[in-house]
Coordinates of C-alpha atoms in Angstrom, one line a residue:
Chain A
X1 CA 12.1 -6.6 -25.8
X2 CA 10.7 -10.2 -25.3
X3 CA 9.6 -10.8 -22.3
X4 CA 11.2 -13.5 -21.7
X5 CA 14.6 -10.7 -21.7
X6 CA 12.5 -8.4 -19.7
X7 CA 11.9 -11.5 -17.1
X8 CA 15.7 -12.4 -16.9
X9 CA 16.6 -8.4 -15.8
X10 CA 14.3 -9.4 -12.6
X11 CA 15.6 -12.1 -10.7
X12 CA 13.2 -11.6 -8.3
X13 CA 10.4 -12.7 -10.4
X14 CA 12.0 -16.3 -10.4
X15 CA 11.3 -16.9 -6.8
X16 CA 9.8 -20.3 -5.8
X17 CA 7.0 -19.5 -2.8
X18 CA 5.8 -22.4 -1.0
X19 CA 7.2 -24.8 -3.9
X20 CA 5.2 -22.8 -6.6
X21 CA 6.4 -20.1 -9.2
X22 CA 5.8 -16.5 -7.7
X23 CA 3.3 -14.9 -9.5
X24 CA 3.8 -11.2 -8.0
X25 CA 0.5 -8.9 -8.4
X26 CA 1.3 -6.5 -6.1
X27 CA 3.7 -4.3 -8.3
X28 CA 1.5 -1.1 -6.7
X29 CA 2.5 -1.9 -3.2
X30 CA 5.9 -2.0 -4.5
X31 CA 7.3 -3.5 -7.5
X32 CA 10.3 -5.8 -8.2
X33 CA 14.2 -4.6 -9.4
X34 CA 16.3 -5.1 -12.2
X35 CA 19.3 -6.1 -12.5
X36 CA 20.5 -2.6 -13.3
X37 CA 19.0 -1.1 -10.8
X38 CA 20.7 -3.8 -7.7
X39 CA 24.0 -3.0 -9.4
X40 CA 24.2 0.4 -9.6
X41 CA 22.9 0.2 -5.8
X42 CA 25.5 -2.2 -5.3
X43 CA 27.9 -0.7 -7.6
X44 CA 27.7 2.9 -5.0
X45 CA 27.8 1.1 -1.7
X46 CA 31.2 -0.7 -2.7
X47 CA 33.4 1.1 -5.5
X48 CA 32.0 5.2 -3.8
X49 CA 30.9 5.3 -0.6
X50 CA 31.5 8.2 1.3
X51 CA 29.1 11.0 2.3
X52 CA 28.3 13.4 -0.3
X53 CA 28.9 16.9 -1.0
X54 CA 31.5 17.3 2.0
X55 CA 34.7 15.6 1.7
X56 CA 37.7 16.7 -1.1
X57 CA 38.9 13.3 -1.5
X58 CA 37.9 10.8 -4.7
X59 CA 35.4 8.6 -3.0
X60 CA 33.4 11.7 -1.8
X61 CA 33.4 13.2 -5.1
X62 CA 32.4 9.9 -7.0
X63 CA 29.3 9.5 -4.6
X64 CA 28.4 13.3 -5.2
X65 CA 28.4 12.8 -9.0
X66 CA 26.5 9.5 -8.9
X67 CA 23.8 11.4 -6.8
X68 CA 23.8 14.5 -8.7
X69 CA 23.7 12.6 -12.0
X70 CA 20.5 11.1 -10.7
X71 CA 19.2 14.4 -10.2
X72 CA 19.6 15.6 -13.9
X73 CA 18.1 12.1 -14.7
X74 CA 14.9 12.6 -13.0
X75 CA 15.0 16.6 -13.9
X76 CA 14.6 15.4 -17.6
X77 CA 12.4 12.2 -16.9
X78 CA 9.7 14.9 -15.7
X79 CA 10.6 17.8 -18.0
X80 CA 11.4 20.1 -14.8
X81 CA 12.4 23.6 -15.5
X82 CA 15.5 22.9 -13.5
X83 CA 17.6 20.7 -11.9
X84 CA 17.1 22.7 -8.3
X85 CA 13.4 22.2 -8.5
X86 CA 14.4 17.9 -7.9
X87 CA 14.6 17.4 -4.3
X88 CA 15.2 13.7 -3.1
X89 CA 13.2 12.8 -0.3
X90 CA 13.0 9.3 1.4
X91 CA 9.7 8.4 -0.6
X92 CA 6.3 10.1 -1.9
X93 CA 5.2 10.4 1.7
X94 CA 7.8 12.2 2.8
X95 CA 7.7 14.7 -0.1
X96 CA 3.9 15.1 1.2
X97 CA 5.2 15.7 4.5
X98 CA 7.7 18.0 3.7
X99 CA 5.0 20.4 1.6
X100 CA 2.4 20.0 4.2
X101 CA 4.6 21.5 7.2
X102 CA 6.7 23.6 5.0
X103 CA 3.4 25.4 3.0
X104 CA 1.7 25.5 6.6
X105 CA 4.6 27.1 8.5
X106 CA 4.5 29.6 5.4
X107 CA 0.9 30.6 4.3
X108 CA -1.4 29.0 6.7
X109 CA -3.8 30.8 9.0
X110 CA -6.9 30.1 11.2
X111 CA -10.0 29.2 9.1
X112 CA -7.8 29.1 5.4
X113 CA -9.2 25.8 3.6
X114 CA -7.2 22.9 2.1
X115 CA -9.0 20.2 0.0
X116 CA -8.0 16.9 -0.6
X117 CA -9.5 13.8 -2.7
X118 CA -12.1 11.1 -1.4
X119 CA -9.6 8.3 -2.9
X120 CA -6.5 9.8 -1.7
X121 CA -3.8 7.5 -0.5
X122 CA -3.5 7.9 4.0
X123 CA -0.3 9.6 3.0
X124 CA -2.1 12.6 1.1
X125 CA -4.4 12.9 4.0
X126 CA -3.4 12.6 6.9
X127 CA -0.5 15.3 6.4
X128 CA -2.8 17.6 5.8
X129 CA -5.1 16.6 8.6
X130 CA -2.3 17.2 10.7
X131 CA -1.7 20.6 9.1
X132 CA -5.2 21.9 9.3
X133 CA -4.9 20.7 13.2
X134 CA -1.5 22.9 13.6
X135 CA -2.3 26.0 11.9
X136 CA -6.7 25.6 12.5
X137 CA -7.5 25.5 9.1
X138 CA -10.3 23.1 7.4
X139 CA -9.7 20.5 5.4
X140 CA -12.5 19.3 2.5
X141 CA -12.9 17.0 0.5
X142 CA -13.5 16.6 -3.3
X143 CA -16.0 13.3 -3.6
X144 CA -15.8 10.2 -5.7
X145 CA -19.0 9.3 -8.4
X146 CA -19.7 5.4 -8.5
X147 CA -17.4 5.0 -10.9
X148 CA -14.8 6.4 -9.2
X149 CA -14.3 9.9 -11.0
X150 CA -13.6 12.8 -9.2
X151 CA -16.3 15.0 -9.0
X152 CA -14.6 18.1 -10.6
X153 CA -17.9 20.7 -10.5
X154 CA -18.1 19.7 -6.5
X155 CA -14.3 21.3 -6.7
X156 CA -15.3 23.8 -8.9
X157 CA -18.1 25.2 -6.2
X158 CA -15.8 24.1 -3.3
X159 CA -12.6 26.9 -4.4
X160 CA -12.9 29.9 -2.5
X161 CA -10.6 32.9 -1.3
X162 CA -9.8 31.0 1.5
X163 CA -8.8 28.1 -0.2
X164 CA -4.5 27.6 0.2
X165 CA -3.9 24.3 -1.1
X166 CA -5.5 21.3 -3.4
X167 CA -3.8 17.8 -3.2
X168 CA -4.7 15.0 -5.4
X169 CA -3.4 12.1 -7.0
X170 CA -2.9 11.6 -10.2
X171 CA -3.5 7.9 -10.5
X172 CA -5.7 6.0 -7.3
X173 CA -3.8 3.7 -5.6
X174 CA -7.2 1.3 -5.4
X175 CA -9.4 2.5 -8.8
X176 CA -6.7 2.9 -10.6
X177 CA -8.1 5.9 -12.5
X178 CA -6.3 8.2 -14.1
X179 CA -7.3 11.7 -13.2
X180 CA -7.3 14.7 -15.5
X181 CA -4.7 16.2 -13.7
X182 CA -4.0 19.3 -16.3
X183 CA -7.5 20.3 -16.1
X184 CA -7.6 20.6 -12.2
X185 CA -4.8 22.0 -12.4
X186 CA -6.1 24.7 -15.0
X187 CA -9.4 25.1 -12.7
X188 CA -7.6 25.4 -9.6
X189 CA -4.8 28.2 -10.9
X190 CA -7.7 30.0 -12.2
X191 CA -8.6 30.7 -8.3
X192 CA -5.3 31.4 -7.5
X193 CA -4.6 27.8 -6.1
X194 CA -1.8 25.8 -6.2
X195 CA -1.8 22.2 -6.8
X196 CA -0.1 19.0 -5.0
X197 CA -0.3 16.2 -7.4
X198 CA 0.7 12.3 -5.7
X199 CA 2.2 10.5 -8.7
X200 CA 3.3 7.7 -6.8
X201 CA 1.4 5.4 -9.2
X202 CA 1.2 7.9 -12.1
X203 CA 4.9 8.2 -12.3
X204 CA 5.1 4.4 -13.5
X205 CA 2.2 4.4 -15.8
X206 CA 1.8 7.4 -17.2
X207 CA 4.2 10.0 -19.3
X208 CA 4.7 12.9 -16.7
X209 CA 5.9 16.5 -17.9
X210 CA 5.5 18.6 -15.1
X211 CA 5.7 21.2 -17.2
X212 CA 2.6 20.1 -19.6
X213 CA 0.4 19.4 -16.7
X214 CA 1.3 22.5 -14.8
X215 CA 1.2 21.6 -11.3
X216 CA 2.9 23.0 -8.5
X217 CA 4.3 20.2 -6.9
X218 CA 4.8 16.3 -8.1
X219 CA 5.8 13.5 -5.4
X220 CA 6.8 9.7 -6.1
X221 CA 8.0 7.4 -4.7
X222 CA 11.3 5.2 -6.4
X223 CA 10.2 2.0 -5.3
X224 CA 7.0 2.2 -7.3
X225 CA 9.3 2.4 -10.4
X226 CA 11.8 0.0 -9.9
X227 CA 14.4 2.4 -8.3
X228 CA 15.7 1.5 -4.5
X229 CA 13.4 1.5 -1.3
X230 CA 14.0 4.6 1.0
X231 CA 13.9 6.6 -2.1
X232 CA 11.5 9.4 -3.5
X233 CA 11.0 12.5 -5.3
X234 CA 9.5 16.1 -4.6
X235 CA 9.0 18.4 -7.5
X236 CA 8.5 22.0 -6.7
X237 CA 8.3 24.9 -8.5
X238 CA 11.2 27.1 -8.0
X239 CA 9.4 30.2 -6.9
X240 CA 7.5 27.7 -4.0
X241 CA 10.8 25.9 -3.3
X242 CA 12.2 29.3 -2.9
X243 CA 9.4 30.6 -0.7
X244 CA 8.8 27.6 1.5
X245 CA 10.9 27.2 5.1
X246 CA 12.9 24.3 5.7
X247 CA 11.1 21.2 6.7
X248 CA 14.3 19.2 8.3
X249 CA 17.3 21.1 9.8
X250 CA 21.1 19.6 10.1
X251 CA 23.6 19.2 8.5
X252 CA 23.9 20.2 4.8
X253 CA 21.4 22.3 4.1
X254 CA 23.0 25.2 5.8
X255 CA 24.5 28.0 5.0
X256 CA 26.2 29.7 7.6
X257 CA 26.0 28.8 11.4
X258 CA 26.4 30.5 14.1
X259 CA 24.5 31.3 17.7
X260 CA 23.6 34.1 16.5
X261 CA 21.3 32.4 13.7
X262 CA 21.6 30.4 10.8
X263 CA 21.4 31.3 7.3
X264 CA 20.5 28.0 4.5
X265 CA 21.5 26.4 1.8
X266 CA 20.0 27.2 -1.8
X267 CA 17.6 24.9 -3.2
X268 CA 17.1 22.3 -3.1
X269 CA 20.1 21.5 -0.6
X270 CA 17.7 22.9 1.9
X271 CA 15.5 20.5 1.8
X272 CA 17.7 17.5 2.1
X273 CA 18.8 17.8 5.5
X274 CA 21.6 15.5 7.3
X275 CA 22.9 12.1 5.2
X276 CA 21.0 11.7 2.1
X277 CA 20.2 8.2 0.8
X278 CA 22.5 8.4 -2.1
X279 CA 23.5 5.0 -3.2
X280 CA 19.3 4.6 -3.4
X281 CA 18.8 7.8 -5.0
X282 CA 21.8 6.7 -7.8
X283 CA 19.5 3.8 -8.5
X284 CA 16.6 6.2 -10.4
X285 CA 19.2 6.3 -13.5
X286 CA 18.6 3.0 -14.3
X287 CA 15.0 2.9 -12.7
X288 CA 14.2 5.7 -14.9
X289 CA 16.1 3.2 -17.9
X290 CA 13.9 0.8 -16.9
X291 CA 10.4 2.8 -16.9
X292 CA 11.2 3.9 -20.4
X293 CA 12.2 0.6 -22.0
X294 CA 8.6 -0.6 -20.8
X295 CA 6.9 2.7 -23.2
X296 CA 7.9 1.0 -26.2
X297 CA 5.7 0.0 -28.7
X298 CA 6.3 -3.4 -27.9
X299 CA 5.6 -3.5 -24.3
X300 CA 2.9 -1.0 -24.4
X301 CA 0.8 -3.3 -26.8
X302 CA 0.9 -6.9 -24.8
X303 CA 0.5 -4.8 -21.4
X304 CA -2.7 -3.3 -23.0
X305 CA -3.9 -6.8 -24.4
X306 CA -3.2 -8.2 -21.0
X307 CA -4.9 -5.3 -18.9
X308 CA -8.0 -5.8 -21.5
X309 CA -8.3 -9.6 -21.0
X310 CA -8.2 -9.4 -17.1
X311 CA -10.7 -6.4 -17.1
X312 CA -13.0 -8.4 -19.1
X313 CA -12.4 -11.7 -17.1
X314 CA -13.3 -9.5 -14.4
X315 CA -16.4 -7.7 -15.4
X316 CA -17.8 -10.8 -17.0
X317 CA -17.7 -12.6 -13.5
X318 CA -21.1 -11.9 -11.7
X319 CA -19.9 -12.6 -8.0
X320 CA -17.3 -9.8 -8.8
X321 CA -17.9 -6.1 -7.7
X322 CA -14.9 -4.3 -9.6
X323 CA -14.6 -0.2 -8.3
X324 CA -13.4 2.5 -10.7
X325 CA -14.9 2.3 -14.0
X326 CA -14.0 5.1 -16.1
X327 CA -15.2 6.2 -19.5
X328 CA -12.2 4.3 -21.5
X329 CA -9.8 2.0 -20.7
X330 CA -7.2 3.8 -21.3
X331 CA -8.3 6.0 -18.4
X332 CA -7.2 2.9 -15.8
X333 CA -3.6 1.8 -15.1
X334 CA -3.6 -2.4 -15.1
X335 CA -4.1 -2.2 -11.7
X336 CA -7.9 -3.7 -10.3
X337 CA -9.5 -3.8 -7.3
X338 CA -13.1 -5.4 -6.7
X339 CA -14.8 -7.5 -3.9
X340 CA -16.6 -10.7 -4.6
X341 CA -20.1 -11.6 -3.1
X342 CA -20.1 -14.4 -0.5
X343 CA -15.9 -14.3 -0.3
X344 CA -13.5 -12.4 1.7
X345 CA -11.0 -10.6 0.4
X346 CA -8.4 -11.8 3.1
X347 CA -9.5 -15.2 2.9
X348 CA -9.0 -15.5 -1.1
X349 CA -5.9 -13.4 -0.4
X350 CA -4.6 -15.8 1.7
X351 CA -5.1 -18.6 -0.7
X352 CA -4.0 -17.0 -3.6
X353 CA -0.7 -16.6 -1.8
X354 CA -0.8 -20.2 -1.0
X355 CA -1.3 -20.8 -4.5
X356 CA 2.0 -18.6 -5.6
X357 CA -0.2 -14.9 -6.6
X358 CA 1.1 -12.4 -4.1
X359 CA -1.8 -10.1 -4.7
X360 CA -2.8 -7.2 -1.8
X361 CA -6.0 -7.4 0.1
X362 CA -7.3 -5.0 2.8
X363 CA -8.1 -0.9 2.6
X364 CA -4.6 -0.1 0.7
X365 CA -4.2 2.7 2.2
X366 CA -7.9 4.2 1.8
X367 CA -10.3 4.1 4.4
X368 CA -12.2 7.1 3.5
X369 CA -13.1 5.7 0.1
X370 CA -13.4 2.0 1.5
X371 CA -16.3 3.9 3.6
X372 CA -17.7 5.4 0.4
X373 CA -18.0 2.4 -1.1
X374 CA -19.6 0.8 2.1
X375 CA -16.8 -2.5 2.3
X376 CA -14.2 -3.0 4.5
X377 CA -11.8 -4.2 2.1
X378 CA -10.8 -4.9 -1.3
X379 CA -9.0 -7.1 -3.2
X380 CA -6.4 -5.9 -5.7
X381 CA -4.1 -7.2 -8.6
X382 CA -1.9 -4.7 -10.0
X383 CA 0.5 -5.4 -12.8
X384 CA 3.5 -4.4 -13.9
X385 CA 5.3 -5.0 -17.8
X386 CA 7.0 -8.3 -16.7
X387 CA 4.0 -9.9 -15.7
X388 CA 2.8 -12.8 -18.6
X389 CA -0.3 -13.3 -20.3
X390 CA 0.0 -16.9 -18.6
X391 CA 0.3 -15.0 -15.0
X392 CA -2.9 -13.4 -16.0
X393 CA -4.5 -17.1 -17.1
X394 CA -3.0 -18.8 -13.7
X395 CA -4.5 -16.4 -11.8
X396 CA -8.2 -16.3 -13.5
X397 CA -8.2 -19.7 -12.5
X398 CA -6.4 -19.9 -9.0
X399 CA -9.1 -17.5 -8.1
X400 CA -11.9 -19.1 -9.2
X401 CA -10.6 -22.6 -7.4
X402 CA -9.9 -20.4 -4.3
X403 CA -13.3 -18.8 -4.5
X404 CA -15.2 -22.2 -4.6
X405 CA -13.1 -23.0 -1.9
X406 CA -14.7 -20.6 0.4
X407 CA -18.5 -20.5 -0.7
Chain B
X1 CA -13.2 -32.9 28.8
X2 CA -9.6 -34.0 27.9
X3 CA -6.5 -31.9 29.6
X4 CA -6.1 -28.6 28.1
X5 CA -2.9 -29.9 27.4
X6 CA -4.1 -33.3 25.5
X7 CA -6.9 -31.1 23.4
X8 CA -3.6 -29.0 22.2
X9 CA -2.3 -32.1 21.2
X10 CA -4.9 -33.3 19.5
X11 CA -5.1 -30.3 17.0
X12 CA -1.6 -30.3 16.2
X13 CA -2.1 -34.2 15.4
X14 CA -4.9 -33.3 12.9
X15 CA -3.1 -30.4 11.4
X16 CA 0.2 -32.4 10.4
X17 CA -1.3 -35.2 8.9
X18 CA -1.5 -32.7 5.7
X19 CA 1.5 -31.3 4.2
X20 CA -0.3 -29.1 1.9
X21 CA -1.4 -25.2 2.9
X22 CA -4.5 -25.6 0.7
X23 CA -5.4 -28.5 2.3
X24 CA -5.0 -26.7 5.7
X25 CA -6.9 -24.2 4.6
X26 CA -9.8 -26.4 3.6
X27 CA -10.0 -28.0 6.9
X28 CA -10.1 -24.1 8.8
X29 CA -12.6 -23.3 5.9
X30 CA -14.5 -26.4 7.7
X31 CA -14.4 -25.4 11.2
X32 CA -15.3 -21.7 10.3
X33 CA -18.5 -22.9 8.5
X34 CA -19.6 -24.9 11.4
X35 CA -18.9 -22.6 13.7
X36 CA -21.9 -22.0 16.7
X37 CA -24.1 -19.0 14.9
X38 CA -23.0 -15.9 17.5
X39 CA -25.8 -14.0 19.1
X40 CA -26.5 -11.0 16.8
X41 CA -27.2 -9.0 20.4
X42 CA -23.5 -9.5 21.1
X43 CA -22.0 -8.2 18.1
X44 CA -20.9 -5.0 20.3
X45 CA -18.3 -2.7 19.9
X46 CA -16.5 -3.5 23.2
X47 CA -16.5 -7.1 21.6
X48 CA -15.0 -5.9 18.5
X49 CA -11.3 -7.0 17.9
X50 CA -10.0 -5.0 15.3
X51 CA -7.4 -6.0 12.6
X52 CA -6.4 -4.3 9.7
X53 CA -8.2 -6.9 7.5
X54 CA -10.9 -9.5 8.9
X55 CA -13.0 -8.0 11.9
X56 CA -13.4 -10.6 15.2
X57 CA -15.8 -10.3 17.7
X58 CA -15.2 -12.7 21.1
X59 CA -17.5 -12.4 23.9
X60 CA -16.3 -14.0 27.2
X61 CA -18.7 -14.8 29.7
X62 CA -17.4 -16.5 33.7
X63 CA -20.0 -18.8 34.6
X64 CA -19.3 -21.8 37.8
X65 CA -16.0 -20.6 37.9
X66 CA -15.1 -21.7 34.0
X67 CA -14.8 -18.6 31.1
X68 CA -17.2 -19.0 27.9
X69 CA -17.0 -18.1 25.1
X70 CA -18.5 -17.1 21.5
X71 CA -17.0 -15.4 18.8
X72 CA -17.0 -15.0 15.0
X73 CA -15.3 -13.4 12.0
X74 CA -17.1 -11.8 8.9
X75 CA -13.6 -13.8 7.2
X76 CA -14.1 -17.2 6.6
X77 CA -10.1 -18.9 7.9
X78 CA -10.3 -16.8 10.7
X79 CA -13.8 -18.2 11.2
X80 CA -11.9 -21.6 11.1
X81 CA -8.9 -20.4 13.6
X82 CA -11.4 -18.8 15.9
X83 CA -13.4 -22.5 16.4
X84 CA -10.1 -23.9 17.2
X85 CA -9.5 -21.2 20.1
X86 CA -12.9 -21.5 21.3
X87 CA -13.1 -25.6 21.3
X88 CA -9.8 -25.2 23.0
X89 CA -10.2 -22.5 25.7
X90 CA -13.9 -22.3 26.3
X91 CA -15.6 -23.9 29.4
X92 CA -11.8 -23.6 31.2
X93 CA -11.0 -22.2 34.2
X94 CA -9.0 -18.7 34.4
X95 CA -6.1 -20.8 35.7
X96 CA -6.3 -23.2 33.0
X97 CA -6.1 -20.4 30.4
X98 CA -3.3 -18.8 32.0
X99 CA -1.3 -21.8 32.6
X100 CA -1.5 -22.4 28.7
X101 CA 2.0 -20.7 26.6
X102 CA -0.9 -20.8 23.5
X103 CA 1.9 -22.3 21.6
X104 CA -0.8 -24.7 19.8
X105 CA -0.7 -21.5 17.6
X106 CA 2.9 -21.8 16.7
X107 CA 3.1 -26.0 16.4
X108 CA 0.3 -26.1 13.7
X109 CA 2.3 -23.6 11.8
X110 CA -0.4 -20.7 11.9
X111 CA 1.5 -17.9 12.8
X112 CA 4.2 -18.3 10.1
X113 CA 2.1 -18.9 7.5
X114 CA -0.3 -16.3 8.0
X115 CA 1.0 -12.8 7.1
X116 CA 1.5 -10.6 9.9
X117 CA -0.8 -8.4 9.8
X118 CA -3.5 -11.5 10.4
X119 CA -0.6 -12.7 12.8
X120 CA -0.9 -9.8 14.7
X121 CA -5.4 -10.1 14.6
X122 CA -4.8 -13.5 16.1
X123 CA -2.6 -12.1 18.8
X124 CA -5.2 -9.9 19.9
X125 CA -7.3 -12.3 19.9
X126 CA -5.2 -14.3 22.3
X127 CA -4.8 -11.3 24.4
X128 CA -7.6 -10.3 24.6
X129 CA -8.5 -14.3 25.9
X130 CA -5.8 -14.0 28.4
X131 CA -6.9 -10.6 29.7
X132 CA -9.8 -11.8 30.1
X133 CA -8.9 -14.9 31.9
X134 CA -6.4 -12.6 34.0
X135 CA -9.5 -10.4 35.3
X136 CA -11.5 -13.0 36.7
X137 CA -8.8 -14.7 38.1
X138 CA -8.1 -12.3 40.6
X139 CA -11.8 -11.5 41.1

């Protein structure tokens, strides 16, 4: 595909903002829909609304199939074993949150150890701050080199018998890095340990087989990947799925009910308690359309040339502090975040926006590794496959204009 | 010292004379620059208004009946917004302070344009001015 053709499926991207052309670099934060994608959404809302799963009549049945489709879709997107190891959650943070209180309620006790990432998103923290807090348990944390690698001999020495859980992500939200997720995995199943992995940014990027990489539980998020907001994914295995108590209760994910107790539905109905958000969940048919149009040869090859001409813009600029360097390029999603001596990152942010570049400033999501890193902010411009060489240009010199403007 | 009221003014006739954001932004850019140097001994905690981006720091002090204050931003605009709230509301009286609606904020098109999250940092700021202004008022 052109991409001019991949430019008219987004009508978004043709936005005017104050009088200029949007240039939209915050495809991390959330990234722009096709035209696919709004009319399926659209398409379920109208001609098959009704709520799933329940009703006899035609209507119900048509938004059952439409949800259940999307199911399949995503089952084979990530090579799951089965279709009942797809729950749909309301986003990657909920999927976090469903794991964190479920796996607490079921294997957690006083003094048992979980370990997270240094440049894990808030929403692969917190949840498990709150679960250590609940259940007493400790929570540690794998560290970040200068470059922004995780430290994997630190995890190595840091897996013990009382360690339950390891959450990380598989691409950071700020460094962009991809992380070798199969051989954490591979370390942390040698101990015994299962592993969370947040592909809320790896899920766009990179080719996921959950299968290949062997973890125990994948979460993403749909509006990443072009799918509806409100919209997300949990991957379990079937034997955790099967072993782990209900995080929501309601409607729909029962079995039987009575006073007397309550028996549940079979996964993963028993995770997708009351109303689910079906005519957003439909959407990841085309979403997932979408995601794979972008892996051709085509696309991959002027996203690369792109993401190599802004990296070396970047690194060849000397105010410029860029974080997460790994050992290839290929390592890092087009997706950069740095801070520039003498300028703020809210203040160029602010100008850039004025100038038409919606680009995200601030902690993203990360204050732990904002601390590491000693700043109180970044600034970041993530890309996504409709974004233009000439975007890329445009910006390199907005910037510089808006950081004279400040110094 | 003009009127509270006619100082207000004032700013909003200086702000519309440009039509252009940038060109906003390049007079804040101004005023943050020449903003008083802030006394490194006040750069407290307690002084510290936090926001999820820029960090502010506003110390009030009452002397002769009037609030003063000082304050600075480690962000340059907000440097800039921050000199217009002090030239505005510093050496005033509590009454003065809380007679004002702050809509000065609104009619030079700050609060719109910024995003919300700064919105919200300048909000603070403005409560945390009126707070203070509410404190020794009753004193």
């Amino acid at each position: 595909m052109t991409i001019d053709e991949i430019r008219k499926e987004f009508p978004a991207l043709s936005t005017k903002v104050y009088g200029k052309d949007l240039v939209y670099f915050d495809n991390a934060a959330t990234s722009q829909r096709p035209r696919s994608v709004l009319e399926k959404w659209n398409e379920v809302s109208v001609q098959s609304n009704a709520n799933i799963h329940r009703a006899v009549h035609y209507l119900a049945s048509q938004a059952t199939q439409a949800y259940e489709q999307a199911r399949d879709c995503v089952r084979d997107f990530i090579n799951a074993s089965s279709r009942e190891e797809i729950v749909f959650t309301s986003g990657a943070t909920a999927s976090v949150n469903l794991v964190a209180y479920s796996f607490g309620e079921a294997f957690i006790s006083p003094s048992d150890e979980i370990i997270v990432a240094q440049d894990g998103h808030h929403s692969n923290i917190v949840p498990w701050q709150l679960m250590c807090l609940r259940k007493g348990a400790v929570l540690r944390v794998i560290p970040v080199d200068d470059n922004g690698n995780l430290e994997l001999d630190e995890l190595a020495k840091m897996l013990n018998v009382r360690t339950k859980l390891v959450a990380v992500s598989h691409v950071s939200n700020v460094l962009g890095i991809v992380h070798p997720v199969r051989k954490i995995v591979d370390l942390c199943h040698s101990k015994g340990v299962p592993v969370l992995v947040d592909g809320a940014q790896g899920i766009v990027h990179c080719k996921v087989d959950v299968k290949d990489l062997g973890c125990d539980f994948y979460v993403f998020s749909g509006h990443k990947m072009y799918a509806a907001p409100g919209t997300g994914v949990l991957y379990g295995k079937r034997k955790w799925l099967e072993l782990l108590p209900p995080f929501m209760s309601g409607g729909e994910m029962v079995g039987t009910v009575s006073f007397s107790g309550t028996t549940f539905a079979p996964v993963p109905l028993k995770f997708e308690a009351g109303t689910q958000n079906f005519a957003g969940a439909a959407t990841f048919v085309p979403a997932i359309e979408t995601v794979l149009s972008f892996r051709d040869g085509e696309c991959r090859e002027r996203e690369d040339a792109i993401k190599a001409y802004l990296y070396d813009k970047l690194l060849s600029n000397n105010r410029i502090h860029l974080f997460g360097n790994p050992r290839s390029l290929e390592d890092k999603i087009p997706l950069f975040s740095f801070v520039v001596e003498g300028a703020h990152h809210e203040d160029l942010a602010l100008i850039l926006d004025k100038m038409g570049i919606a680009v995200r400033s601030g902690q993203m999501c990360a204050e732990p590794l904002m601390e590491r890193f000693g700043v109180t902010g970044m600034l970041r411009v993530s890309l996504a496959p409709y974004n233009t060489m000439e975007e890329v240009e445009y910006f390199v010199e907005s910037f510089e204009r808006a950081v004279r403007m400040v110094i | 010292m003009k009127s509270l009221k006619e100082a207000e003014d004032a700013i909003v006739d200086e702000f519309s004379m440009f039509d252009e954001w940038l060109d906003k932004y390049e007079l804040l850019i101004s005023l943050g620059k020449n903003l008083k140097p802030y006394p490194e001994g006040k750069r407290t905690d307690e002084n510290l208004i936090k926001g999820c981006q820029s960090r502010v720091w506003l110390d009030c002090e009452l002397k002769d009946g009037c609030i003063y204050m000082v304050a600075d931003s480690d962000a340059i605009i907000t440097r800039g917004i921050i000199s217009l709230l002090v030239d505005l509301y510093s050496g005033r009286t509590p009454q003065e302070i809380l007679a004002s609606d702050f809509s000065v904020v609104d009619r030079i098109g700050l609060r719109e344009n910024l995003s919300p999250t700064r919105a919200n940092g300048l909000v603070s700021m403005i409560d945390r001015i009126r707070e203070v202004a509410a404190a020794a008022s009753v004193r």
